[in-house]
PDB file of C-alpha atoms in Angstrom:
ATOM      1  CA  MET A   1       7.750   5.644   2.815  1.00 45.00           C
ATOM      2  CA  LYS A   2       4.105   6.268   3.858  1.00 48.00           C
ATOM      3  CA  LEU A   3       4.313   9.847   2.303  1.00 45.00           C
ATOM      4  CA  LEU A   4       5.637   8.254  -0.798  1.00 43.00           C
ATOM      5  CA  LYS A   5       2.883   5.883  -0.972  1.00 48.00           C
ATOM      6  CA  SER A   6       0.173   8.582  -0.379  1.00 45.00           C
ATOM      7  CA  LEU A   7       1.801  10.568  -3.074  1.00 45.00           C
ATOM      8  CA  ALA A   8       1.910   7.647  -5.370  1.00 46.00           C
ATOM      9  CA  LEU A   9      -0.574   7.732  -8.642  1.00 53.00           C
ATOM     10  CA  ASP A  10      -3.634   5.618  -8.382  1.00 59.00           C
ATOM     11  CA  ARG A  11      -4.564   3.821 -11.207  1.00 69.00           C
ATOM     12  CA  PHE A  12      -7.577   5.869 -12.379  1.00 65.00           C
ATOM     13  CA  THR A  13      -4.839   8.726 -12.480  1.00 67.00           C
ATOM     14  CA  LEU A  14      -2.545   6.537 -14.650  1.00 76.00           C
ATOM     15  CA  LEU A  15      -5.420   5.511 -16.864  1.00 78.00           C
ATOM     16  CA  LEU A  16      -6.244   9.308 -17.525  1.00 73.00           C
ATOM     17  CA  ILE A  17      -2.781  10.170 -18.355  1.00 78.00           C
ATOM     18  CA  SER A  18      -2.783   7.096 -20.742  1.00 84.00           C
ATOM     19  CA  THR A  19      -6.048   8.333 -22.238  1.00 83.00           C
ATOM     20  CA  VAL A  20      -4.375  11.686 -23.102  1.00 79.00           C
ATOM     21  CA  ILE A  21      -1.106  10.075 -24.886  1.00 85.00           C
ATOM     22  CA  LEU A  22      -3.611   7.693 -26.646  1.00 89.00           C
ATOM     23  CA  ALA A  23      -5.524  10.812 -27.897  1.00 83.00           C
ATOM     24  CA  SER A  24      -2.429  12.678 -28.840  1.00 81.00           C
ATOM     25  CA  LEU A  25      -1.017  10.014 -30.662  1.00 87.00           C
ATOM     26  CA  PHE A  26      -4.193   8.718 -32.216  1.00 88.00           C
ATOM     27  CA  PRO A  27      -6.882  11.194 -32.006  1.00 86.00           C
ATOM     28  CA  ILE A  28     -10.407  10.148 -33.145  1.00 86.00           C
ATOM     29  CA  TYR A  29     -12.145  12.555 -35.653  1.00 82.00           C
ATOM     30  CA  GLY A  30     -14.746  12.686 -38.270  1.00 83.00           C
ATOM     31  CA  ARG A  31     -17.575  10.448 -38.702  1.00 85.00           C
ATOM     32  CA  ALA A  32     -16.075   8.123 -35.978  1.00 87.00           C
ATOM     33  CA  ALA A  33     -15.830  11.053 -33.578  1.00 82.00           C
ATOM     34  CA  ASP A  34     -19.165  11.859 -33.964  1.00 84.00           C
ATOM     35  CA  ILE A  35     -20.392   8.220 -33.124  1.00 89.00           C
ATOM     36  CA  PHE A  36     -18.233   8.268 -30.498  1.00 87.00           C
ATOM     37  CA  GLY A  37     -19.723  11.304 -29.314  1.00 81.00           C
ATOM     38  CA  VAL A  38     -23.166   9.790 -29.026  1.00 86.00           C
ATOM     39  CA  VAL A  39     -21.981   6.773 -27.307  1.00 87.00           C
ATOM     40  CA  THR A  40     -20.303   9.035 -24.692  1.00 81.00           C
ATOM     41  CA  THR A  41     -23.417  10.913 -23.949  1.00 81.00           C
ATOM     42  CA  ILE A  42     -25.290   7.730 -23.165  1.00 86.00           C
ATOM     43  CA  ALA A  43     -22.373   6.769 -20.924  1.00 82.00           C
ATOM     44  CA  ILE A  44     -22.432  10.123 -19.121  1.00 77.00           C
ATOM     45  CA  VAL A  45     -26.427   9.594 -18.642  1.00 82.00           C
ATOM     46  CA  ILE A  46     -26.034   6.151 -17.114  1.00 83.00           C
ATOM     47  CA  LEU A  47     -23.070   7.319 -15.147  1.00 76.00           C
ATOM     48  CA  PHE A  48     -25.256  10.254 -13.320  1.00 76.00           C
ATOM     49  CA  PHE A  49     -28.285   7.744 -13.044  1.00 83.00           C
ATOM     50  CA  LEU A  50     -26.048   5.482 -11.097  1.00 80.00           C
ATOM     51  CA  HIS A  51     -24.826   8.398  -8.954  1.00 73.00           C
ATOM     52  CA  GLY A  52     -28.410   9.123  -7.849  1.00 75.00           C
ATOM     53  CA  ALA A  53     -28.938   5.465  -7.322  1.00 81.00           C
ATOM     54  CA  LYS A  54     -25.868   5.497  -5.047  1.00 76.00           C
ATOM     55  CA  LEU A  55     -27.173   8.305  -2.492  1.00 69.00           C
ATOM     56  CA  SER A  56     -28.730   7.300   0.674  1.00 70.00           C
ATOM     57  CA  ARG A  57     -31.951   9.244   1.290  1.00 68.00           C
ATOM     58  CA  GLU A  58     -31.290   8.821   5.129  1.00 67.00           C
ATOM     59  CA  ALA A  59     -28.085  10.626   4.580  1.00 60.00           C
ATOM     60  CA  ILE A  60     -29.601  13.305   2.619  1.00 62.00           C
ATOM     61  CA  ILE A  61     -32.235  13.858   5.542  1.00 67.00           C
ATOM     62  CA  GLU A  62     -29.451  13.455   8.337  1.00 62.00           C
ATOM     63  CA  GLY A  63     -27.111  15.881   6.288  1.00 58.00           C
ATOM     64  CA  ILE A  64     -29.470  18.430   5.055  1.00 64.00           C
ATOM     65  CA  LEU A  65     -30.357  19.686   8.473  1.00 72.00           C
ATOM     66  CA  HIS A  66     -26.965  21.020   9.026  1.00 76.00           C
ATOM     67  CA  TRP A  67     -27.464  24.165   7.017  1.00 82.00           C
ATOM     68  CA  LYS A  68     -24.504  25.970   8.495  1.00 88.00           C
ATOM     69  CA  LEU A  69     -22.107  23.607   7.103  1.00 91.00           C
ATOM     70  CA  HIS A  70     -23.532  23.540   3.668  1.00 89.00           C
ATOM     71  CA  SER A  71     -23.629  27.261   3.774  1.00 92.00           C
ATOM     72  CA  VAL A  72     -19.761  27.305   4.310  1.00 95.00           C
ATOM     73  CA  VAL A  73     -19.145  24.542   1.640  1.00 94.00           C
ATOM     74  CA  PHE A  74     -21.206  26.598  -0.934  1.00 93.00           C
ATOM     75  CA  ALA A  75     -19.664  29.938  -0.336  1.00 95.00           C
ATOM     76  CA  LEU A  76     -16.171  28.415  -0.719  1.00 96.00           C
ATOM     77  CA  THR A  77     -17.230  26.657  -3.786  1.00 95.00           C
ATOM     78  CA  PHE A  78     -19.366  29.224  -5.725  1.00 95.00           C
ATOM     79  CA  VAL A  79     -18.131  32.535  -4.082  1.00 96.00           C
ATOM     80  CA  VAL A  80     -14.469  32.251  -2.901  1.00 96.00           C
ATOM     81  CA  PHE A  81     -13.180  30.010  -5.723  1.00 97.00           C
ATOM     82  CA  PRO A  82     -14.565  32.291  -8.637  1.00 96.00           C
ATOM     83  CA  MET A  83     -13.069  35.424  -6.802  1.00 97.00           C
ATOM     84  CA  LEU A  84      -9.708  33.754  -6.645  1.00 97.00           C
ATOM     85  CA  GLY A  85     -10.143  33.028 -10.387  1.00 96.00           C
ATOM     86  CA  LEU A  86     -10.998  36.570 -11.314  1.00 96.00           C
ATOM     87  CA  LEU A  87      -8.556  38.066  -9.131  1.00 96.00           C
ATOM     88  CA  ALA A  88      -5.689  35.861 -10.735  1.00 96.00           C
ATOM     89  CA  ARG A  89      -6.506  37.070 -14.239  1.00 95.00           C
ATOM     90  CA  PRO A  90      -4.159  39.991 -14.639  1.00 95.00           C
ATOM     91  CA  LEU A  91      -1.139  37.494 -13.909  1.00 95.00           C
ATOM     92  CA  LEU A  92      -2.564  34.397 -15.524  1.00 95.00           C
ATOM     93  CA  LEU A  93      -4.089  35.504 -18.719  1.00 94.00           C
ATOM     94  CA  PRO A  94      -0.457  36.851 -20.308  1.00 94.00           C
ATOM     95  CA  LEU A  95       1.280  33.417 -19.001  1.00 93.00           C
ATOM     96  CA  LEU A  96      -1.681  31.095 -20.031  1.00 93.00           C
ATOM     97  CA  GLY A  97      -3.509  32.811 -23.008  1.00 90.00           C
ATOM     98  CA  GLN A  98      -7.146  33.453 -23.222  1.00 90.00           C
ATOM     99  CA  GLN A  99      -8.305  29.613 -23.831  1.00 88.00           C
ATOM    100  CA  LEU A 100      -6.163  28.006 -21.069  1.00 92.00           C
ATOM    101  CA  TYR A 101      -7.267  30.994 -18.680  1.00 95.00           C
ATOM    102  CA  TRP A 102     -10.902  30.330 -19.541  1.00 93.00           C
ATOM    103  CA  GLY A 103     -10.287  26.656 -18.785  1.00 93.00           C
ATOM    104  CA  PHE A 104      -8.434  27.845 -15.409  1.00 96.00           C
ATOM    105  CA  LEU A 105     -11.696  30.163 -14.576  1.00 95.00           C
ATOM    106  CA  PHE A 106     -14.045  27.438 -15.464  1.00 95.00           C
ATOM    107  CA  LEU A 107     -12.623  25.246 -13.004  1.00 95.00           C
ATOM    108  CA  CYS A 108     -13.129  27.647 -10.363  1.00 96.00           C
ATOM    109  CA  PHE A 109     -16.722  27.818 -11.322  1.00 95.00           C
ATOM    110  CA  LEU A 110     -17.379  24.342 -11.035  1.00 94.00           C
ATOM    111  CA  PRO A 111     -19.191  22.200  -8.122  1.00 92.00           C
ATOM    112  CA  SER A 112     -17.312  19.973  -5.865  1.00 90.00           C
ATOM    113  CA  THR A 113     -16.686  16.639  -6.070  1.00 83.00           C
ATOM    114  CA  VAL A 114     -18.954  13.836  -4.688  1.00 76.00           C
ATOM    115  CA  GLN A 115     -17.155  10.561  -4.347  1.00 73.00           C
ATOM    116  CA  SER A 116     -13.779  11.692  -3.503  1.00 77.00           C
ATOM    117  CA  SER A 117     -15.029  14.436  -0.906  1.00 84.00           C
ATOM    118  CA  ILE A 118     -17.046  11.560   0.869  1.00 78.00           C
ATOM    119  CA  ALA A 119     -14.068   9.078   0.604  1.00 77.00           C
ATOM    120  CA  PHE A 120     -11.539  11.512   2.152  1.00 82.00           C
ATOM    121  CA  THR A 121     -14.171  12.418   4.702  1.00 86.00           C
ATOM    122  CA  SER A 122     -14.695   9.185   5.859  1.00 80.00           C
ATOM    123  CA  ILE A 123     -10.728   8.229   5.950  1.00 79.00           C
ATOM    124  CA  ALA A 124     -10.172  11.362   8.132  1.00 86.00           C
ATOM    125  CA  ARG A 125     -12.871  10.362  10.446  1.00 84.00           C
ATOM    126  CA  GLY A 126     -15.136  13.454   9.717  1.00 87.00           C
ATOM    127  CA  ASN A 127     -18.918  14.002   9.406  1.00 85.00           C
ATOM    128  CA  VAL A 128     -19.649  11.506   6.668  1.00 78.00           C
ATOM    129  CA  ALA A 129     -23.428  12.238   6.399  1.00 75.00           C
ATOM    130  CA  ALA A 130     -22.939  16.048   6.305  1.00 82.00           C
ATOM    131  CA  ALA A 131     -20.196  15.529   3.547  1.00 83.00           C
ATOM    132  CA  VAL A 132     -22.669  13.160   1.339  1.00 77.00           C
ATOM    133  CA  CYS A 133     -25.580  15.928   1.275  1.00 80.00           C
ATOM    134  CA  SER A 134     -22.944  18.847   0.986  1.00 84.00           C
ATOM    135  CA  ALA A 135     -21.163  17.640  -1.993  1.00 81.00           C
ATOM    136  CA  SER A 136     -24.267  16.312  -3.630  1.00 78.00           C
ATOM    137  CA  PHE A 137     -26.221  19.672  -3.252  1.00 81.00           C
ATOM    138  CA  SER A 138     -22.867  21.412  -4.452  1.00 84.00           C
ATOM    139  CA  ASN A 139     -23.093  19.030  -7.693  1.00 82.00           C
ATOM    140  CA  MET A 140     -26.713  19.638  -8.341  1.00 80.00           C
ATOM    141  CA  ALA A 141     -26.654  23.429  -7.522  1.00 85.00           C
ATOM    142  CA  GLY A 142     -23.705  23.821 -10.005  1.00 86.00           C
ATOM    143  CA  MET A 143     -25.453  22.549 -12.839  1.00 83.00           C
ATOM    144  CA  LEU A 144     -27.358  25.863 -12.514  1.00 87.00           C
ATOM    145  CA  ILE A 145     -24.663  28.209 -11.256  1.00 91.00           C
ATOM    146  CA  SER A 146     -21.791  27.237 -13.232  1.00 91.00           C
ATOM    147  CA  PRO A 147     -23.472  28.068 -16.542  1.00 89.00           C
ATOM    148  CA  ILE A 148     -24.411  31.336 -15.199  1.00 90.00           C
ATOM    149  CA  LEU A 149     -21.046  32.154 -13.902  1.00 92.00           C
ATOM    150  CA  VAL A 150     -19.566  31.001 -17.445  1.00 89.00           C
ATOM    151  CA  SER A 151     -22.170  33.482 -19.023  1.00 86.00           C
ATOM    152  CA  LEU A 152     -21.197  36.552 -16.720  1.00 88.00           C
ATOM    153  CA  PHE A 153     -17.599  36.293 -16.589  1.00 88.00           C
ATOM    154  CA  ILE A 154     -16.233  34.461 -19.385  1.00 85.00           C
ATOM    155  CA  PHE A 155     -18.745  34.790 -22.409  1.00 76.00           C
ATOM    156  CA  GLY A 156     -19.948  38.183 -21.175  1.00 65.00           C
ATOM    157  CA  GLN A 157     -16.692  39.837 -21.321  1.00 56.00           C
ATOM    158  CA  ALA A 158     -15.902  38.104 -24.621  1.00 51.00           C
ATOM    159  CA  ARG A 159     -18.818  39.468 -26.292  1.00 47.00           C
ATOM    160  CA  HIS A 160     -19.648  35.754 -27.310  1.00 52.00           C
ATOM    161  CA  GLU A 161     -22.981  34.742 -28.569  1.00 55.00           C
ATOM    162  CA  TYR A 162     -24.190  32.525 -25.779  1.00 55.00           C
ATOM    163  CA  ASP A 163     -27.306  31.314 -24.475  1.00 62.00           C
ATOM    164  CA  VAL A 164     -27.363  30.302 -20.814  1.00 63.00           C
ATOM    165  CA  THR A 165     -30.989  29.209 -20.657  1.00 71.00           C
ATOM    166  CA  SER A 166     -30.485  26.498 -23.270  1.00 73.00           C
ATOM    167  CA  SER A 167     -27.280  25.408 -21.796  1.00 67.00           C
ATOM    168  CA  ILE A 168     -28.860  25.131 -18.264  1.00 74.00           C
ATOM    169  CA  ILE A 169     -31.747  23.074 -19.812  1.00 79.00           C
ATOM    170  CA  GLU A 170     -29.112  20.716 -21.752  1.00 76.00           C
ATOM    171  CA  ILE A 171     -27.101  20.367 -18.576  1.00 76.00           C
ATOM    172  CA  VAL A 172     -30.150  19.505 -16.582  1.00 76.00           C
ATOM    173  CA  MET A 173     -31.327  17.026 -19.035  1.00 81.00           C
ATOM    174  CA  LEU A 174     -27.983  15.348 -19.414  1.00 75.00           C
ATOM    175  CA  LEU A 175     -26.945  15.276 -15.723  1.00 73.00           C
ATOM    176  CA  LEU A 176     -29.651  16.351 -13.250  1.00 76.00           C
ATOM    177  CA  VAL A 177     -32.622  14.433 -14.826  1.00 84.00           C
ATOM    178  CA  PRO A 178     -30.679  11.134 -14.751  1.00 84.00           C
ATOM    179  CA  PHE A 179     -29.383  11.820 -11.011  1.00 79.00           C
ATOM    180  CA  VAL A 180     -33.071  12.229 -10.050  1.00 82.00           C
ATOM    181  CA  ALA A 181     -34.146   9.182 -11.749  1.00 88.00           C
ATOM    182  CA  GLY A 182     -31.480   7.057 -10.154  1.00 85.00           C
ATOM    183  CA  GLN A 183     -32.506   8.537  -6.891  1.00 81.00           C
ATOM    184  CA  LEU A 184     -36.222   7.967  -7.391  1.00 86.00           C
ATOM    185  CA  LEU A 185     -35.074   3.997  -8.605  1.00 88.00           C
ATOM    186  CA  ARG A 186     -32.587   3.418  -5.750  1.00 87.00           C
ATOM    187  CA  ARG A 187     -34.546   0.926  -4.131  1.00 86.00           C
ATOM    188  CA  TYR A 188     -34.575  -1.148  -7.404  1.00 86.00           C
ATOM    189  CA  ILE A 189     -30.983  -0.381  -8.695  1.00 86.00           C
ATOM    190  CA  PHE A 190     -28.853   0.061  -5.582  1.00 85.00           C
ATOM    191  CA  PRO A 191     -29.087  -3.968  -4.612  1.00 87.00           C
ATOM    192  CA  TYR A 192     -27.564  -4.717  -7.899  1.00 84.00           C
ATOM    193  CA  MET A 193     -24.962  -2.195  -7.639  1.00 85.00           C
ATOM    194  CA  GLN A 194     -23.976  -3.652  -4.343  1.00 82.00           C
ATOM    195  CA  ARG A 195     -23.488  -6.972  -5.917  1.00 84.00           C
ATOM    196  CA  MET A 196     -21.427  -5.708  -8.771  1.00 81.00           C
ATOM    197  CA  PRO A 197     -18.985  -2.867  -7.057  1.00 77.00           C
ATOM    198  CA  ALA A 198     -16.310  -3.764  -9.620  1.00 76.00           C
ATOM    199  CA  LEU A 199     -18.286  -3.137 -12.477  1.00 74.00           C
ATOM    200  CA  VAL A 200     -19.957  -0.117 -11.325  1.00 74.00           C
ATOM    201  CA  LYS A 201     -16.282   1.464 -10.885  1.00 73.00           C
ATOM    202  CA  VAL A 202     -15.180   0.333 -14.375  1.00 76.00           C
ATOM    203  CA  PHE A 203     -18.256   1.953 -15.843  1.00 74.00           C
ATOM    204  CA  ASP A 204     -17.812   4.884 -13.421  1.00 70.00           C
ATOM    205  CA  GLN A 205     -14.275   5.681 -14.465  1.00 71.00           C
ATOM    206  CA  GLY A 206     -14.723   4.277 -18.061  1.00 79.00           C
ATOM    207  CA  SER A 207     -17.378   6.913 -18.930  1.00 76.00           C
ATOM    208  CA  ILE A 208     -14.840   9.750 -17.709  1.00 70.00           C
ATOM    209  CA  LEU A 209     -12.272   8.558 -19.742  1.00 78.00           C
ATOM    210  CA  MET A 210     -14.342   8.370 -22.762  1.00 81.00           C
ATOM    211  CA  VAL A 211     -15.142  12.009 -22.267  1.00 73.00           C
ATOM    212  CA  VAL A 212     -11.598  13.060 -21.845  1.00 75.00           C
ATOM    213  CA  TYR A 213     -10.443  11.125 -25.032  1.00 82.00           C
ATOM    214  CA  GLY A 214     -13.144  12.603 -27.090  1.00 79.00           C
ATOM    215  CA  ALA A 215     -12.278  16.156 -25.854  1.00 72.00           C
ATOM    216  CA  PHE A 216      -8.557  15.639 -26.292  1.00 73.00           C
ATOM    217  CA  SER A 217      -8.829  14.115 -29.861  1.00 80.00           C
ATOM    218  CA  GLY A 218     -10.654  17.091 -31.141  1.00 75.00           C
ATOM    219  CA  ALA A 219      -7.980  19.488 -29.449  1.00 70.00           C
ATOM    220  CA  VAL A 220      -5.140  17.504 -30.840  1.00 77.00           C
ATOM    221  CA  VAL A 221      -6.694  17.555 -34.327  1.00 77.00           C
ATOM    222  CA  ALA A 222      -6.996  21.404 -33.876  1.00 68.00           C
ATOM    223  CA  GLY A 223      -3.324  21.841 -32.606  1.00 70.00           C
ATOM    224  CA  LEU A 224      -3.474  21.685 -29.114  1.00 67.00           C
ATOM    225  CA  TRP A 225       0.323  20.671 -28.249  1.00 70.00           C
ATOM    226  CA  GLN A 226       1.388  23.374 -30.819  1.00 71.00           C
ATOM    227  CA  GLN A 227      -0.241  25.917 -28.781  1.00 72.00           C
ATOM    228  CA  VAL A 228       0.511  24.472 -25.130  1.00 77.00           C
ATOM    229  CA  HIS A 229       4.295  24.669 -25.079  1.00 81.00           C
ATOM    230  CA  GLY A 230       6.275  23.071 -21.866  1.00 83.00           C
ATOM    231  CA  LEU A 231       6.658  26.448 -19.910  1.00 90.00           C
ATOM    232  CA  THR A 232       2.842  27.117 -20.397  1.00 91.00           C
ATOM    233  CA  LEU A 233       2.118  23.931 -18.898  1.00 89.00           C
ATOM    234  CA  PHE A 234       4.416  24.474 -15.853  1.00 93.00           C
ATOM    235  CA  TYR A 235       2.768  27.967 -15.560  1.00 95.00           C
ATOM    236  CA  LEU A 236      -0.677  26.162 -15.427  1.00 94.00           C
ATOM    237  CA  ILE A 237       0.429  23.587 -12.636  1.00 93.00           C
ATOM    238  CA  LEU A 238       1.783  26.310 -10.533  1.00 96.00           C
ATOM    239  CA  ALA A 239      -1.385  28.039 -10.853  1.00 96.00           C
ATOM    240  CA  CYS A 240      -3.290  25.133  -9.877  1.00 96.00           C
ATOM    241  CA  SER A 241      -1.215  24.189  -7.273  1.00 96.00           C
ATOM    242  CA  GLY A 242      -1.315  28.021  -5.760  1.00 96.00           C
ATOM    243  CA  LEU A 243      -4.947  27.909  -6.081  1.00 97.00           C
ATOM    244  CA  LEU A 244      -5.552  24.642  -4.221  1.00 96.00           C
ATOM    245  CA  THR A 245      -3.272  25.916  -1.518  1.00 96.00           C
ATOM    246  CA  ILE A 246      -5.016  29.264  -0.805  1.00 97.00           C
ATOM    247  CA  ILE A 247      -8.349  27.416  -1.061  1.00 97.00           C
ATOM    248  CA  MET A 248      -7.300  24.679   1.466  1.00 97.00           C
ATOM    249  CA  LEU A 249      -5.931  27.317   3.873  1.00 97.00           C
ATOM    250  CA  LEU A 250      -9.129  28.999   4.031  1.00 97.00           C
ATOM    251  CA  ALA A 251     -11.350  25.810   4.205  1.00 96.00           C
ATOM    252  CA  LEU A 252      -9.006  24.654   7.027  1.00 95.00           C
ATOM    253  CA  TYR A 253      -9.230  27.862   9.340  1.00 96.00           C
ATOM    254  CA  ILE A 254     -12.577  29.500   8.353  1.00 95.00           C
ATOM    255  CA  PRO A 255     -14.525  26.599  10.074  1.00 95.00           C
ATOM    256  CA  ARG A 256     -12.265  26.640  13.030  1.00 94.00           C
ATOM    257  CA  TRP A 257     -12.832  30.331  13.452  1.00 95.00           C
ATOM    258  CA  MET A 258     -16.749  29.715  13.257  1.00 94.00           C
ATOM    259  CA  GLY A 259     -16.444  27.185  15.978  1.00 93.00           C
ATOM    260  CA  PHE A 260     -17.482  23.954  14.156  1.00 93.00           C
ATOM    261  CA  ASN A 261     -16.501  20.853  15.576  1.00 92.00           C
ATOM    262  CA  ARG A 262     -13.597  18.609  14.450  1.00 92.00           C
ATOM    263  CA  ALA A 263     -15.835  16.209  12.145  1.00 90.00           C
ATOM    264  CA  ASP A 264     -17.712  19.156  10.549  1.00 93.00           C
ATOM    265  CA  GLN A 265     -14.305  20.964  10.136  1.00 94.00           C
ATOM    266  CA  ILE A 266     -13.244  17.777   8.410  1.00 93.00           C
ATOM    267  CA  ALA A 267     -16.362  17.623   6.207  1.00 92.00           C
ATOM    268  CA  ILE A 268     -15.838  21.508   5.042  1.00 95.00           C
ATOM    269  CA  PHE A 269     -12.314  21.045   4.278  1.00 96.00           C
ATOM    270  CA  PHE A 270     -12.830  18.082   1.882  1.00 93.00           C
ATOM    271  CA  CYS A 271     -16.130  19.276   0.144  1.00 93.00           C
ATOM    272  CA  GLY A 272     -15.088  22.969   0.187  1.00 94.00           C
ATOM    273  CA  SER A 273     -11.417  22.729  -1.521  1.00 93.00           C
ATOM    274  CA  LYS A 274     -12.222  20.442  -4.389  1.00 91.00           C
ATOM    275  CA  LYS A 275     -13.656  20.454  -8.077  1.00 92.00           C
ATOM    276  CA  THR A 276     -15.235  17.752 -10.094  1.00 86.00           C
ATOM    277  CA  LEU A 277     -13.799  16.145 -12.974  1.00 82.00           C
ATOM    278  CA  ALA A 278     -16.925  13.954 -13.583  1.00 77.00           C
ATOM    279  CA  SER A 279     -19.216  16.658 -13.930  1.00 81.00           C
ATOM    280  CA  GLY A 280     -16.901  19.416 -15.161  1.00 84.00           C
ATOM    281  CA  VAL A 281     -15.966  17.780 -18.712  1.00 81.00           C
ATOM    282  CA  PRO A 282     -19.464  16.889 -19.545  1.00 83.00           C
ATOM    283  CA  MET A 283     -20.393  20.584 -18.546  1.00 86.00           C
ATOM    284  CA  ALA A 284     -17.575  22.089 -20.645  1.00 86.00           C
ATOM    285  CA  GLN A 285     -18.597  20.278 -23.895  1.00 81.00           C
ATOM    286  CA  ILE A 286     -21.819  21.897 -23.689  1.00 83.00           C
ATOM    287  CA  LEU A 287     -20.979  25.450 -22.450  1.00 85.00           C
ATOM    288  CA  PHE A 288     -17.852  25.401 -24.709  1.00 85.00           C
ATOM    289  CA  ALA A 289     -19.191  24.080 -27.767  1.00 76.00           C
ATOM    290  CA  GLY A 290     -17.036  25.045 -30.816  1.00 74.00           C
ATOM    291  CA  GLN A 291     -14.110  26.094 -28.571  1.00 76.00           C
ATOM    292  CA  PRO A 292     -10.954  24.298 -28.276  1.00 73.00           C
ATOM    293  CA  MET A 293     -12.110  21.469 -25.850  1.00 75.00           C
ATOM    294  CA  GLY A 294      -8.705  20.249 -24.699  1.00 76.00           C
ATOM    295  CA  MET A 295      -7.587  23.584 -23.470  1.00 84.00           C
ATOM    296  CA  ILE A 296     -10.556  24.156 -21.521  1.00 88.00           C
ATOM    297  CA  VAL A 297     -10.627  20.808 -19.645  1.00 86.00           C
ATOM    298  CA  LEU A 298      -6.689  20.645 -19.079  1.00 88.00           C
ATOM    299  CA  PRO A 299      -6.761  22.890 -16.094  1.00 91.00           C
ATOM    300  CA  ILE A 300      -9.300  20.772 -14.353  1.00 88.00           C
ATOM    301  CA  MET A 301      -7.520  17.496 -15.139  1.00 83.00           C
ATOM    302  CA  ILE A 302      -4.339  18.867 -13.609  1.00 87.00           C
ATOM    303  CA  PHE A 303      -5.981  20.378 -10.581  1.00 91.00           C
ATOM    304  CA  HIS A 304      -8.079  17.066 -10.122  1.00 84.00           C
ATOM    305  CA  GLN A 305      -4.641  15.150  -9.922  1.00 78.00           C
ATOM    306  CA  ILE A 306      -3.174  17.574  -7.557  1.00 85.00           C
ATOM    307  CA  GLN A 307      -6.137  17.721  -5.010  1.00 86.00           C
ATOM    308  CA  LEU A 308      -6.343  13.820  -4.969  1.00 79.00           C
ATOM    309  CA  MET A 309      -2.719  13.639  -4.144  1.00 79.00           C
ATOM    310  CA  VAL A 310      -2.746  16.240  -1.486  1.00 85.00           C
ATOM    311  CA  CYS A 311      -6.005  15.254   0.131  1.00 83.00           C
ATOM    312  CA  GLY A 312      -5.042  11.589   0.219  1.00 77.00           C
ATOM    313  CA  VAL A 313      -1.737  12.672   2.227  1.00 81.00           C
ATOM    314  CA  ILE A 314      -3.847  14.854   4.418  1.00 87.00           C
ATOM    315  CA  ALA A 315      -6.715  12.480   5.220  1.00 84.00           C
ATOM    316  CA  ALA A 316      -4.178   9.835   5.898  1.00 78.00           C
ATOM    317  CA  HIS A 317      -2.256  12.164   8.589  1.00 83.00           C
ATOM    318  CA  TRP A 318      -5.501  13.223  10.150  1.00 88.00           C
ATOM    319  CA  ALA A 319      -6.507   9.476  10.636  1.00 81.00           C
ATOM    320  CA  ARG A 320      -3.425   8.540  12.026  1.00 79.00           C
ATOM    321  CA  ARG A 321      -3.654  11.527  14.441  1.00 80.00           C
ATOM    322  CA  GLN A 322      -7.195  10.367  15.542  1.00 74.00           C
ATOM    323  CA  ASP A 323      -5.966   6.896  16.161  1.00 63.00           C
ATOM    324  CA  THR A 324      -3.012   8.064  18.104  1.00 67.00           C
ATOM    325  CA  ASP A 325      -5.417  10.486  20.281  1.00 60.00           C
ATOM    326  CA  THR A 326      -7.739   7.511  20.975  1.00 55.00           C
ATOM    327  CA  ASP A 327      -4.915   5.388  22.139  1.00 52.00           C
ATOM    328  CA  GLN A 328      -3.811   7.894  24.787  1.00 52.00           C
TER     329      GLN A 328
END
């Protein structure tokens, strides 16, 4: 029963699925889509401003000193993940087609999540301070590294005209600058956020749903569901599941082999095995402008749900085991 409860879809996931269905049935297009895009961009700027305001400066100072842990998370996120995505090309390209494989590869280039990495590390009794710093550093570094990886391994091979410098500048202005501004104004903003946690959560999730709706609307208008058949979707789910399994095994055993303590192992496991939807979808809109956006973001949406379900089960199991060990 506990396992089934852990695997149950949370409310945000149900909303995410509902948003995809809504975009499939009632896509927004034309002038309305342009206006909706501007509103969505404003929402994303505010979202990353709030993310910056959430982050404790003390946690940054405490966590940043643990450079060895951060190096392992960084290597898993920006070296091992991309290598796995590139090595899978001969198998996945014929099964998924170019656009979905680009989305799968883009998923491998993305930074780690912030909120869920910290939450699962906390549930499993891991090093929360290190998780805060590592996941946040991964997100900020990804704003520079992810566009470069896209330039080298996606558009570089496709002979696509792509200006990596302008893409990085646009991502920095849209995501990093608001994040830093939120951090600088944290002392004024954070007390209000603590008083209205439900409102902050609604805005947090709502802005992501807006981006997903806009992206899928454009893809549906361009014929997404005529291009992605049931069998192709099944292959994509298998590919995402296989990728998560391999990276989780590496994130589990490499820290043990390197001699990290249990709390650090947990932080590395959750920060090094996950990919961000919150940063991934806005990045995709900038990096893949003019491409079928729905097919680009579909892999990260599927991977995101699988990682949440699996990490929820693992975090709960490790927490129960910790409680059992403490009682003995």
